[in-house]
C-alpha cells in the first residue's frame, strides 16, 4: 500500500510543473512587422511536452488576424489565443491549418467560435477523417491528452490551388501543394513583408519527415525556392532570413534518399535492406534522425518502386 | 484555492490514466488471443509453440506503422509427403486481427512469405503454420507502433487509386534457375483503405476497399494463394518462392472486397 502511495506521489511530483506551466505565456517572436512566431522544440511528441513541438503563430492585419497552426494541444491553442489578445485588439478571423499532423492542429478547439473561419487544403478533411481514430488513441496513450473527434475541426473553406485572404491592408496568398510532406500541405505568403510561411515543407535541424511523397516534395521545393522571399518560416526549426538557402540541407537529404533508394530498387534489394543501410552517413546532420529516418526510407521505397 | 483543487483533481485524473496504461502494459499481452482469437480461428485444436516449424521476423518498433515489413521463414523444405499448407497471420490488437492466410503446395519449394502490414496499436503479431498432417504451430513477436505523426494509412492514397490494379513480378535476378526454389516478389497497386465513418468531422462516408484474395500460378499450376484483409499495406507486396521446371508464365489474379478483379502475367526464362 505504502509503495503504491509513493509511486502515486512521484507521479504527482512529475506532473505538477507541467500543469503549472499551462498558465505560463507562450514565447513569441515578432520576426517581421505583424508576423509572430512561437518556435517549437526538436523533440518527439510525448507526455512531457504534450505534443507542443511545432512552430505556430499568427499574422496581424488592420481588420483581421490569421492564425497559422494552432499547436500540439488544446492548452497550447488557448495560450496562443491569449497571446494574440495581449498583442493586438484586432480579432482572429481565420485559422489556417497547414496540414493534418497533430502537433500543428490540436489547438484548433481553442479558436472554435463565431467569426472564425477554418481554412485548409482540399484534402485536409479527408486526411482528418482517415487518421482521427488512430491519432485520438495515440493522444491518450502517448501524450496524456484526452481528445475527442470534435477537437479536429474540418475546414469550412478549402484551398484548391490558391486563395487570397485580405486581413485589411495586408494580403495573404495561400497555396495548396501536391503530395509532399503530407498530401494536404498549405503554404502562406505575406505580401507586405515577403514572408513565406512553409510550415512542414521546410524542416531546419529536425529531420524532414516524409508522410506524402518524396518525389512530390522535391518537385514542390523546386517551385518554392523560386519565390523571392525575405523570410522563411519552417514548421520545425529557427526562422531564416536566407531563402532559398534555408532549404538546401533538406533538399540534399531528400535527393540523397531518392538516388540511393532508386539504386536499391534497381539492384533488386528489399525494403528491409534499404531501411537498415540507406543514408546512415547523414545521421550527424540532423536531430531525431533515429526516430524518423527508417520510416522515411520505408515510405519512399514504397513510392519509388512504382516509378518504372 | 479553488484553482489548486482543480489542479489536484487534474493530476489525480492523469495519474489514474497513467496507472491504467501501466496496468495494461504490464498486463497480459496475450489476453485477446487467449480469450477470443484462438478459439475464433482455431477452435479447441492444440497449437505447438516450440518454434520448430517456422520463424517470424517483425521489427520491435514499427518505424512506419502503415508499412511494417514482416516475414515468415519455413524451417522445413516443402516435399510431397511433408509440407506447410497454410500460414495465418494474426495481429491481436488491430481493429481486424486477421491479416492474411497464405496457402502453399509442395511445388512452392519453400513456404516462406514476406509482406508489409499495418499496425494500429502495441500488439503481438502471430504466425500460425498448419502442416499437411493437420498439426498447428505458432510463433509470435511484439510490435510497438512508432510515435510522431505516423498513422497506419498510406501516404499518397490517390496515387495508389490512380494506378489500381497495376501489378508486377520482380525476380531475384533476370533469369530463373530450373528445378529449385526461386524467390519472386509480387507488387499489387491498390489503395487498401479501411473506410471512413467520421462524418462528424468531414461529412464523408467512404466504404472500405481492400484486396481480399490473391492467387499466383506458374504455367497454370498454383504456387501461392491467399485470403487477405485490411491489415495489408497500401500497394500490397508479397515475396515468396516457386519452383520452375521450364520457361513459362507467372500469373497473378487479385480480387478486392468490392468485386473488382485484376490479373497479370509475366513470362520468365531460364
Coordinates of C-alpha atoms in Angstrom, one line a residue:
Chain A
X1 CA 0.0 0.0 0.0
X2 CA 2.7 2.4 1.0
X3 CA 4.6 1.6 -2.1
X4 CA 1.6 2.4 -4.2
X5 CA 1.2 5.7 -2.4
X6 CA 4.7 6.7 -3.0
X7 CA 4.5 5.9 -6.7
X8 CA 1.4 8.0 -6.8
X9 CA 3.2 10.9 -5.1
X10 CA 6.0 10.6 -7.5
X11 CA 3.6 10.9 -10.4
X12 CA 2.1 14.0 -8.8
X13 CA 5.5 15.5 -8.4
X14 CA 6.3 14.8 -12.0
X15 CA 3.0 16.2 -13.2
X16 CA 2.9 19.4 -11.1
X17 CA 5.4 21.5 -13.0
X18 CA 3.5 20.8 -16.3
X19 CA 0.1 21.6 -15.0
X20 CA 1.6 24.9 -13.7
X21 CA 3.4 25.7 -16.9
X22 CA 0.0 25.8 -18.6
X23 CA -0.6 29.2 -17.1
X24 CA 2.7 30.5 -18.5
X25 CA 2.8 32.7 -21.5
X26 CA 3.6 31.4 -24.9
X27 CA 7.0 32.5 -26.0
X28 CA 6.6 34.6 -29.2
X29 CA 8.9 36.5 -31.5
X30 CA 7.8 39.3 -33.9
X31 CA 10.0 38.2 -36.8
X32 CA 8.7 40.9 -39.2
X33 CA 6.2 43.7 -38.6
X34 CA 2.9 41.9 -37.6
X35 CA 4.3 38.4 -38.1
X36 CA 4.5 36.5 -34.8
X37 CA 6.1 33.0 -34.4
X38 CA 6.4 30.7 -31.5
X39 CA 9.3 28.4 -32.1
X40 CA 8.8 24.8 -31.1
X41 CA 11.4 22.3 -29.8
X42 CA 13.1 19.4 -31.6
X43 CA 11.6 16.5 -29.6
X44 CA 9.2 13.6 -30.2
X45 CA 5.7 14.4 -29.0
X46 CA 5.4 12.9 -25.6
X47 CA 3.7 13.1 -22.1
X48 CA 6.2 15.8 -21.0
X49 CA 5.7 18.2 -23.9
X50 CA 2.1 17.2 -24.7
X51 CA 3.0 17.3 -28.4
X52 CA 3.7 21.1 -28.2
X53 CA 6.7 20.9 -30.5
X54 CA 5.9 22.7 -33.8
X55 CA 6.3 26.3 -34.9
X56 CA 3.0 28.1 -34.7
X57 CA 1.9 31.8 -34.9
X58 CA -0.2 34.5 -36.5
X59 CA -0.2 37.5 -38.8
X60 CA -1.9 40.7 -37.9
X61 CA -3.7 43.0 -40.4
X62 CA -5.8 46.1 -39.8
X63 CA -9.1 44.2 -39.6
X64 CA -8.2 40.6 -39.1
X65 CA -5.7 38.2 -37.5
X66 CA -4.9 35.0 -39.3
X67 CA -3.6 32.2 -37.1
X68 CA -1.2 29.8 -38.8
X69 CA -1.4 26.5 -37.0
X70 CA -2.8 26.2 -33.5
X71 CA -0.4 24.0 -31.6
X72 CA 0.0 20.5 -30.3
X73 CA -2.7 20.6 -27.6
X74 CA -5.9 22.5 -26.7
X75 CA -3.9 24.2 -23.9
X76 CA -1.3 25.5 -26.3
X77 CA -4.1 26.7 -28.6
X78 CA -5.6 28.6 -25.6
X79 CA -2.2 30.0 -24.8
X80 CA -1.8 31.2 -28.4
X81 CA -5.3 32.8 -28.3
X82 CA -4.4 34.6 -25.0
X83 CA -1.1 35.8 -26.5
X84 CA -2.9 37.2 -29.6
X85 CA -5.3 39.2 -27.3
X86 CA -2.3 40.6 -25.5
X87 CA -0.5 41.7 -28.7
X88 CA -3.5 43.2 -30.6
X89 CA -7.1 44.3 -30.4
X90 CA -7.7 43.0 -33.9
X91 CA -9.9 39.9 -33.8
X92 CA -9.0 36.5 -35.2
X93 CA -10.9 35.9 -38.4
X94 CA -9.0 32.9 -39.8
X95 CA -7.3 29.8 -38.6
X96 CA -5.1 28.3 -41.3
X97 CA -4.2 24.6 -40.8
X98 CA -1.1 23.9 -42.8
X99 CA -1.6 20.1 -42.7
X100 CA -3.2 17.2 -40.8
X101 CA -0.4 16.5 -38.2
X102 CA -1.5 16.7 -34.6
X103 CA 1.4 18.9 -33.4
X104 CA 0.0 21.6 -35.7
X105 CA -3.7 21.4 -35.1
X106 CA -4.6 20.0 -31.7
X107 CA -5.0 23.6 -30.6
X108 CA -7.9 24.2 -33.1
X109 CA -10.7 23.8 -30.5
X110 CA -9.4 27.0 -28.7
X111 CA -10.5 29.1 -31.7
X112 CA -13.9 27.5 -32.4
X113 CA -16.2 30.4 -32.1
X114 CA -18.4 32.7 -34.1
X115 CA -16.5 34.8 -36.6
X116 CA -13.5 32.4 -37.0
X117 CA -13.2 30.6 -40.3
X118 CA -11.1 27.4 -40.6
X119 CA -9.1 27.1 -43.8
X120 CA -7.3 24.0 -45.1
X121 CA -6.1 22.1 -48.2
X122 CA -8.9 20.5 -50.2
X123 CA -7.7 17.1 -48.9
X124 CA -7.4 18.1 -45.3
X125 CA -10.9 17.0 -44.2
X126 CA -10.4 13.6 -45.8
X127 CA -7.0 13.2 -44.1
X128 CA -8.5 14.1 -40.7
X129 CA -11.3 11.6 -41.2
X130 CA -8.9 8.7 -42.1
X131 CA -6.4 9.5 -39.3
X132 CA -8.5 10.8 -36.4
X133 CA -9.4 7.4 -34.9
X134 CA -5.7 6.4 -34.7
X135 CA -4.5 9.9 -33.7
X136 CA -7.1 10.1 -30.8
X137 CA -5.9 6.8 -29.4
X138 CA -2.3 7.9 -29.6
X139 CA -3.1 11.2 -28.0
X140 CA -4.4 9.3 -25.0
X141 CA -1.6 6.8 -24.9
X142 CA 1.5 8.9 -25.8
X143 CA 0.6 12.5 -25.0
X144 CA -1.7 12.2 -22.0
X145 CA -4.3 14.2 -23.8
X146 CA -8.0 13.2 -23.6
X147 CA -9.1 14.4 -27.0
X148 CA -12.3 13.8 -29.0
X149 CA -13.3 13.9 -32.6
X150 CA -14.7 17.4 -32.1
X151 CA -11.1 18.6 -31.4
X152 CA -10.3 18.1 -35.1
X153 CA -12.1 20.9 -36.9
X154 CA -12.5 20.4 -40.6
X155 CA -12.0 23.4 -42.8
X156 CA -15.1 25.4 -43.7
X157 CA -13.1 27.0 -46.5
X158 CA -10.8 24.9 -48.6
X159 CA -7.9 25.8 -50.9
X160 CA -7.9 24.0 -54.3
X161 CA -4.9 25.8 -55.8
X162 CA -4.5 29.3 -54.3
X163 CA -6.6 31.5 -52.1
X164 CA -6.1 35.2 -51.2
X165 CA -7.1 36.5 -47.8
X166 CA -7.4 40.2 -47.1
X167 CA -6.5 40.9 -43.5
X168 CA -7.0 44.7 -44.0
X169 CA -4.1 46.4 -45.7
X170 CA -2.4 43.1 -45.9
X171 CA -2.8 40.3 -48.4
X172 CA -2.0 36.7 -47.7
X173 CA -1.7 34.1 -50.5
X174 CA -2.4 30.5 -49.5
X175 CA -1.1 27.8 -51.9
X176 CA -2.3 24.2 -51.8
X177 CA 0.6 21.8 -52.8
X178 CA 0.6 18.3 -54.3
X179 CA 1.7 15.4 -52.1
X180 CA 4.9 16.4 -50.4
X181 CA 5.4 16.3 -46.6
X182 CA 1.7 15.1 -46.5
X183 CA -1.0 15.1 -49.2
X184 CA -2.6 18.2 -47.7
X185 CA 0.2 20.8 -47.4
X186 CA -0.6 24.6 -47.5
X187 CA 2.0 27.4 -47.5
X188 CA 1.2 31.1 -46.8
X189 CA 2.9 34.1 -48.4
X190 CA 2.6 37.5 -46.7
X191 CA 2.9 40.2 -49.4
X192 CA 3.7 43.0 -47.0
X193 CA 6.9 41.6 -45.5
X194 CA 7.6 39.0 -48.2
X195 CA 7.4 36.3 -45.5
X196 CA 7.0 32.7 -46.8
X197 CA 5.4 30.5 -44.1
X198 CA 6.3 27.0 -45.3
X199 CA 5.3 25.1 -42.2
X200 CA 6.4 21.4 -42.6
X201 CA 7.5 21.8 -46.2
X202 CA 10.7 23.2 -44.5
X203 CA 12.5 21.4 -41.7
X204 CA 15.6 23.0 -40.2
X205 CA 17.6 20.9 -37.8
X206 CA 14.8 18.4 -37.2
X207 CA 15.0 15.5 -39.8
X208 CA 12.4 16.1 -42.6
X209 CA 9.6 13.6 -42.2
X210 CA 8.0 12.1 -45.4
X211 CA 4.3 11.4 -45.0
X212 CA 3.2 12.2 -48.5
X213 CA 5.6 11.8 -51.4
X214 CA 9.4 12.1 -51.7
X215 CA 9.4 13.0 -55.4
X216 CA 6.4 15.3 -54.9
X217 CA 8.2 17.1 -52.1
X218 CA 11.3 17.7 -54.3
X219 CA 9.0 19.0 -57.0
X220 CA 7.3 21.4 -54.7
X221 CA 10.6 22.6 -53.3
X222 CA 11.9 23.4 -56.8
X223 CA 8.9 25.7 -57.2
X224 CA 9.0 27.2 -53.7
X225 CA 12.7 28.0 -53.9
X226 CA 12.0 30.3 -56.9
X227 CA 9.8 32.6 -54.7
X228 CA 11.5 35.9 -53.8
X229 CA 11.0 35.8 -50.0
X230 CA 12.8 37.8 -47.4
X231 CA 11.9 35.4 -44.6
X232 CA 11.2 31.7 -44.5
X233 CA 9.3 30.1 -41.6
X234 CA 9.8 26.4 -41.2
X235 CA 7.4 24.1 -39.3
X236 CA 10.3 22.9 -37.2
X237 CA 13.5 25.0 -36.6
X238 CA 14.5 28.6 -36.5
X239 CA 13.1 31.3 -38.8
X240 CA 15.5 32.0 -41.6
X241 CA 16.3 35.2 -43.5
X242 CA 18.1 33.3 -46.1
X243 CA 15.7 31.9 -48.7
X244 CA 16.2 29.7 -50.7
X245 CA 19.4 28.8 -48.9
X246 CA 17.4 27.6 -45.9
X247 CA 16.1 24.7 -48.0
X248 CA 19.5 23.4 -49.0
X249 CA 20.1 20.8 -46.3
X250 CA 16.5 19.4 -46.6
X251 CA 16.8 19.2 -50.4
X252 CA 20.2 17.5 -50.1
X253 CA 18.7 14.9 -47.7
X254 CA 15.7 14.2 -49.9
X255 CA 17.8 13.9 -53.0
X256 CA 20.2 11.5 -51.3
X257 CA 17.2 9.3 -50.3
X258 CA 15.8 9.4 -53.8
X259 CA 19.0 8.4 -55.5
X260 CA 20.1 5.7 -53.0
X261 CA 16.7 4.1 -52.8
X262 CA 16.3 4.1 -56.6
X263 CA 19.7 2.2 -56.8
X264 CA 18.5 -0.3 -54.2
X265 CA 15.3 -1.0 -56.1
X266 CA 17.2 -1.3 -59.4
X267 CA 19.5 -3.9 -57.7
X268 CA 16.5 -5.9 -56.6
X269 CA 17.2 -5.3 -52.9
X270 CA 14.3 -5.3 -50.3
X271 CA 12.7 -2.6 -48.3
X272 CA 14.2 -4.2 -45.2
X273 CA 17.7 -4.0 -46.6
X274 CA 17.2 -0.4 -47.6
X275 CA 15.8 0.5 -44.1
X276 CA 18.9 -1.0 -42.5
X277 CA 21.5 0.6 -44.8
X278 CA 20.5 3.7 -46.8
X279 CA 21.7 7.1 -45.8
X280 CA 23.3 6.3 -42.5
X281 CA 26.1 8.9 -43.1
X282 CA 23.5 11.7 -42.8
X283 CA 22.9 10.9 -39.1
X284 CA 25.2 13.6 -37.8
X285 CA 23.4 16.3 -39.8
X286 CA 20.0 16.1 -38.2
X287 CA 18.2 15.8 -34.9
X288 CA 15.7 13.0 -34.4
X289 CA 17.4 11.0 -37.1
X290 CA 16.9 7.7 -35.4
X291 CA 13.2 8.5 -34.9
X292 CA 12.3 9.2 -38.5
X293 CA 15.0 8.1 -40.9
X294 CA 13.9 4.5 -41.3
X295 CA 10.3 5.5 -41.7
X296 CA 11.3 7.9 -44.4
X297 CA 13.1 5.0 -46.2
X298 CA 10.0 2.7 -45.9
X299 CA 7.6 5.4 -47.2
X300 CA 9.9 6.4 -50.1
X301 CA 10.7 2.8 -51.1
X302 CA 7.0 2.0 -51.4
X303 CA 6.6 5.1 -53.6
X304 CA 9.7 4.7 -55.8
X305 CA 9.1 1.0 -56.6
X306 CA 6.2 2.1 -58.8
X307 CA 8.3 4.6 -60.9
X308 CA 9.0 2.3 -63.9
Chain B
X1 CA -7.6 27.7 -3.5
X2 CA -10.3 26.6 -6.0
X3 CA -7.6 26.6 -8.7
X4 CA -5.3 24.4 -6.6
X5 CA -8.1 22.0 -6.1
X6 CA -8.7 21.9 -9.8
X7 CA -5.0 21.2 -10.5
X8 CA -5.1 18.4 -7.9
X9 CA -8.1 16.9 -9.5
X10 CA -6.5 17.1 -12.9
X11 CA -3.4 15.4 -11.5
X12 CA -5.4 12.7 -10.0
X13 CA -7.2 12.1 -13.2
X14 CA -3.9 12.0 -15.2
X15 CA -2.3 9.7 -12.6
X16 CA -5.3 7.4 -12.9
X17 CA -4.9 7.3 -16.6
X18 CA -1.2 6.6 -16.3
X19 CA -1.9 3.7 -13.8
X20 CA -4.5 2.3 -16.2
X21 CA -2.0 2.4 -19.0
X22 CA 0.8 0.8 -17.0
X23 CA -1.5 -2.0 -15.8
X24 CA -2.3 -2.6 -19.5
X25 CA 1.3 -2.6 -20.5
X26 CA 2.4 -4.9 -17.7
X27 CA -0.7 -7.0 -18.1
X28 CA -1.3 -9.9 -20.3
X29 CA -0.3 -9.1 -23.9
X30 CA -1.8 -12.4 -24.9
X31 CA -5.3 -11.7 -23.4
X32 CA -7.1 -11.1 -26.7
X33 CA -5.5 -14.2 -28.2
X34 CA -6.3 -16.5 -25.2
X35 CA -9.8 -15.2 -24.6
X36 CA -11.1 -14.7 -28.1
X37 CA -8.9 -15.1 -31.1
X38 CA -7.5 -18.6 -30.6
X39 CA -11.0 -20.0 -30.3
X40 CA -12.4 -17.9 -33.1
X41 CA -9.8 -19.1 -35.6
X42 CA -8.7 -22.5 -34.4
X43 CA -11.4 -23.7 -32.0
X44 CA -10.0 -26.2 -29.5
X45 CA -7.2 -27.5 -31.6
X46 CA -3.8 -27.8 -29.9
X47 CA -1.1 -25.4 -31.1
X48 CA 2.6 -26.2 -30.6
X49 CA 4.7 -23.3 -29.6
X50 CA 8.2 -24.9 -29.7
X51 CA 9.1 -22.8 -32.8
X52 CA 10.3 -25.9 -34.8
X53 CA 8.3 -25.2 -38.0
X54 CA 8.5 -21.5 -38.8
X55 CA 10.3 -18.4 -37.8
X56 CA 8.7 -14.9 -37.7
X57 CA 10.7 -11.7 -38.3
X58 CA 9.0 -8.4 -37.4
X59 CA 10.6 -5.2 -36.1
X60 CA 10.1 -4.5 -32.4
X61 CA 9.4 -0.9 -33.4
X62 CA 7.1 -0.2 -36.3
X63 CA 9.0 2.6 -38.0
X64 CA 6.1 3.4 -40.3
X65 CA 3.0 1.7 -38.9
X66 CA 1.5 1.8 -42.4
X67 CA 4.3 -0.2 -43.8
X68 CA 5.8 -2.8 -41.4
X69 CA 7.9 -5.5 -43.2
X70 CA 7.0 -8.9 -41.7
X71 CA 8.4 -12.2 -42.9
X72 CA 7.9 -15.9 -42.1
X73 CA 10.6 -18.4 -42.9
X74 CA 9.9 -22.1 -43.1
X75 CA 12.3 -24.4 -41.2
X76 CA 11.4 -27.5 -43.3
X77 CA 11.5 -27.9 -47.0
X78 CA 8.3 -28.5 -48.9
X79 CA 8.1 -32.2 -50.0
X80 CA 5.2 -34.1 -51.4
X81 CA 4.9 -36.1 -48.1
X82 CA 5.6 -33.3 -45.7
X83 CA 4.8 -29.6 -46.3
X84 CA 3.4 -26.5 -44.8
X85 CA -0.1 -26.0 -46.1
X86 CA -1.1 -22.7 -44.6
X87 CA 0.4 -19.8 -42.7
X88 CA -2.0 -17.5 -41.0
X89 CA -1.0 -14.0 -39.7
X90 CA -3.0 -12.5 -36.8
X91 CA -2.4 -9.1 -35.3
X92 CA -4.1 -9.3 -31.9
X93 CA -4.9 -5.6 -31.2
X94 CA -5.7 -4.4 -34.8
X95 CA -9.4 -3.5 -35.4
X96 CA -9.4 -6.5 -37.8
X97 CA -7.0 -9.0 -36.2
X98 CA -7.0 -11.4 -39.2
X99 CA -4.3 -10.1 -41.6
X100 CA -3.8 -12.9 -44.1
X101 CA -3.8 -16.7 -44.6
X102 CA -1.3 -17.9 -47.2
X103 CA -1.6 -21.4 -48.8
X104 CA 1.3 -23.3 -50.2
X105 CA 1.8 -26.5 -52.1
X106 CA 4.8 -28.9 -52.4
X107 CA 5.6 -27.0 -55.6
X108 CA 6.1 -23.8 -53.7
X109 CA 9.6 -25.1 -52.9
X110 CA 9.8 -23.1 -49.7
X111 CA 6.9 -21.9 -47.6
X112 CA 8.5 -18.5 -47.0
X113 CA 6.4 -15.4 -47.2
X114 CA 7.2 -11.8 -46.7
X115 CA 4.7 -8.9 -46.8
X116 CA 4.0 -5.4 -45.5
X117 CA 1.4 -4.8 -42.8
X118 CA -0.4 -2.1 -40.9
X119 CA -0.1 -2.0 -37.1
X120 CA -2.7 0.1 -35.3
X121 CA -1.5 -0.5 -31.8
X122 CA 1.1 -2.0 -29.5
X123 CA 0.4 -5.6 -30.2
X124 CA 1.6 -9.2 -30.8
X125 CA 1.6 -10.5 -34.3
X126 CA 1.5 -14.3 -34.5
X127 CA 2.1 -16.6 -37.4
X128 CA 0.4 -20.0 -37.2
X129 CA 1.5 -22.7 -39.6
X130 CA -0.6 -25.8 -40.5
X131 CA 1.3 -28.7 -42.0
X132 CA -0.3 -31.3 -44.3
X133 CA -0.8 -33.7 -41.4
X134 CA -3.1 -31.1 -39.8
X135 CA -0.8 -30.0 -37.0
X136 CA -0.6 -26.4 -35.9
X137 CA 2.4 -24.5 -34.7
X138 CA 2.7 -20.9 -33.7
X139 CA 5.4 -18.2 -33.3
X140 CA 4.8 -14.6 -32.2
X141 CA 6.5 -11.2 -32.0
X142 CA 5.7 -8.0 -30.2
X143 CA 5.5 -4.8 -32.2
X144 CA 5.2 -1.2 -30.9
X145 CA 3.6 1.3 -33.2
X146 CA 6.0 4.2 -33.5
X147 CA 5.5 7.8 -32.2
X148 CA 5.4 11.1 -34.0
X149 CA 2.9 11.9 -36.7
X150 CA 2.7 8.4 -38.1
X151 CA -0.6 6.7 -38.9
X152 CA -1.2 3.3 -40.3
X153 CA -2.5 4.8 -43.5
X154 CA -0.9 5.0 -46.9
X155 CA 1.0 8.3 -47.6
X156 CA -0.5 9.0 -51.0
X157 CA -3.8 7.1 -51.4
X158 CA -4.7 9.0 -54.6
X159 CA -1.6 7.8 -56.4
X160 CA -2.4 4.2 -55.4
X161 CA -6.0 4.7 -56.5
X162 CA -4.9 6.1 -59.9
X163 CA -2.8 3.0 -60.7
X164 CA -5.2 0.5 -59.0
X165 CA -4.8 -3.0 -60.4
X166 CA -1.3 -2.4 -61.8
X167 CA 0.9 -5.4 -60.9
X168 CA 4.4 -6.6 -61.5
X169 CA 6.6 -9.6 -60.6
X170 CA 10.2 -9.0 -59.5
X171 CA 12.6 -11.9 -59.8
X172 CA 15.8 -12.3 -57.9
X173 CA 18.0 -11.6 -61.0
X174 CA 16.9 -11.6 -64.6
X175 CA 16.7 -15.4 -65.2
X176 CA 15.1 -18.3 -63.3
X177 CA 17.0 -21.3 -62.1
X178 CA 15.3 -24.5 -63.0
X179 CA 14.1 -27.2 -60.6
X180 CA 14.9 -25.2 -57.4
X181 CA 13.1 -22.6 -55.4
X182 CA 13.3 -19.1 -57.0
X183 CA 12.4 -16.1 -55.0
X184 CA 9.9 -13.7 -56.6
X185 CA 8.1 -10.6 -55.4
X186 CA 4.5 -9.7 -56.4
X187 CA 3.6 -6.0 -56.3
X188 CA 0.0 -5.0 -56.5
X189 CA -1.2 -1.4 -56.6
X190 CA -4.3 -0.9 -54.6
X191 CA -5.2 1.8 -52.1
X192 CA -6.4 -0.7 -49.5
X193 CA -8.4 1.7 -47.4
X194 CA -10.4 0.8 -44.3
X195 CA -13.3 3.1 -45.0
X196 CA -14.2 6.3 -43.3
X197 CA -17.2 6.7 -41.0
X198 CA -16.1 10.0 -39.5
X199 CA -18.9 12.1 -40.9
X200 CA -19.0 14.3 -37.8
X201 CA -15.6 15.6 -38.9
X202 CA -15.8 15.6 -42.7
X203 CA -19.4 14.6 -43.6
X204 CA -17.7 11.9 -45.5
X205 CA -18.6 8.2 -45.6
X206 CA -16.4 6.0 -47.7
X207 CA -16.7 2.3 -47.8
X208 CA -13.8 0.0 -47.1
X209 CA -11.9 -1.0 -50.2
X210 CA -9.1 -3.6 -49.9
X211 CA -7.6 -6.7 -51.6
X212 CA -9.1 -9.9 -50.2
X213 CA -7.9 -12.6 -52.5
X214 CA -4.6 -13.3 -54.3
X215 CA -3.7 -16.3 -56.4
X216 CA -0.3 -16.9 -58.1
X217 CA 0.3 -19.7 -60.6
X218 CA 3.1 -20.8 -62.8
X219 CA 2.1 -22.4 -66.1
X220 CA -1.3 -23.0 -64.7
X221 CA -0.1 -24.7 -61.5
X222 CA -0.9 -23.0 -58.2
X223 CA 2.2 -21.6 -56.4
X224 CA 0.6 -19.4 -53.7
X225 CA -2.9 -18.3 -52.8
X226 CA -4.0 -16.0 -50.0
X227 CA -7.0 -14.6 -48.3
X228 CA -6.2 -11.1 -47.1
X229 CA -7.7 -8.2 -45.2
X230 CA -7.3 -4.6 -44.3
X231 CA -4.0 -5.0 -42.4
X232 CA -2.3 -5.3 -45.8
X233 CA -0.4 -2.1 -46.6
X234 CA -1.5 0.2 -49.4
X235 CA 0.0 -1.3 -52.6
X236 CA 0.3 -4.9 -51.2
X237 CA 3.6 -6.6 -51.6
X238 CA 4.4 -10.4 -51.3
X239 CA 7.8 -12.2 -51.5
X240 CA 7.7 -16.0 -51.9
X241 CA 9.2 -18.9 -53.8
X242 CA 8.2 -21.1 -56.7
X243 CA 10.0 -24.0 -58.5
X244 CA 10.0 -23.7 -62.3
X245 CA 10.7 -26.8 -64.4
X246 CA 11.0 -24.9 -67.6
X247 CA 10.4 -21.4 -69.1
X248 CA 6.8 -20.2 -68.7
X249 CA 4.4 -17.7 -67.3
X250 CA 3.9 -16.4 -63.8
X251 CA 0.3 -15.3 -63.4
X252 CA -1.3 -13.3 -60.6
X253 CA -5.1 -13.0 -60.1
X254 CA -6.3 -10.5 -57.5
X255 CA -9.8 -9.7 -56.2
X256 CA -11.0 -6.9 -53.9
X257 CA -13.9 -6.7 -51.5
X258 CA -15.9 -4.6 -54.0
X259 CA -15.8 -7.4 -56.5
X260 CA -13.1 -5.9 -58.7
X261 CA -10.8 -8.4 -60.4
X262 CA -7.3 -7.8 -61.7
X263 CA -4.9 -10.2 -63.5
X264 CA -1.4 -10.0 -64.8
X265 CA 1.0 -12.4 -66.4
X266 CA 4.8 -12.2 -66.9
X267 CA 7.0 -14.5 -69.0
X268 CA 10.1 -15.9 -67.3
X269 CA 13.0 -17.7 -68.9
X270 CA 16.0 -19.7 -67.5

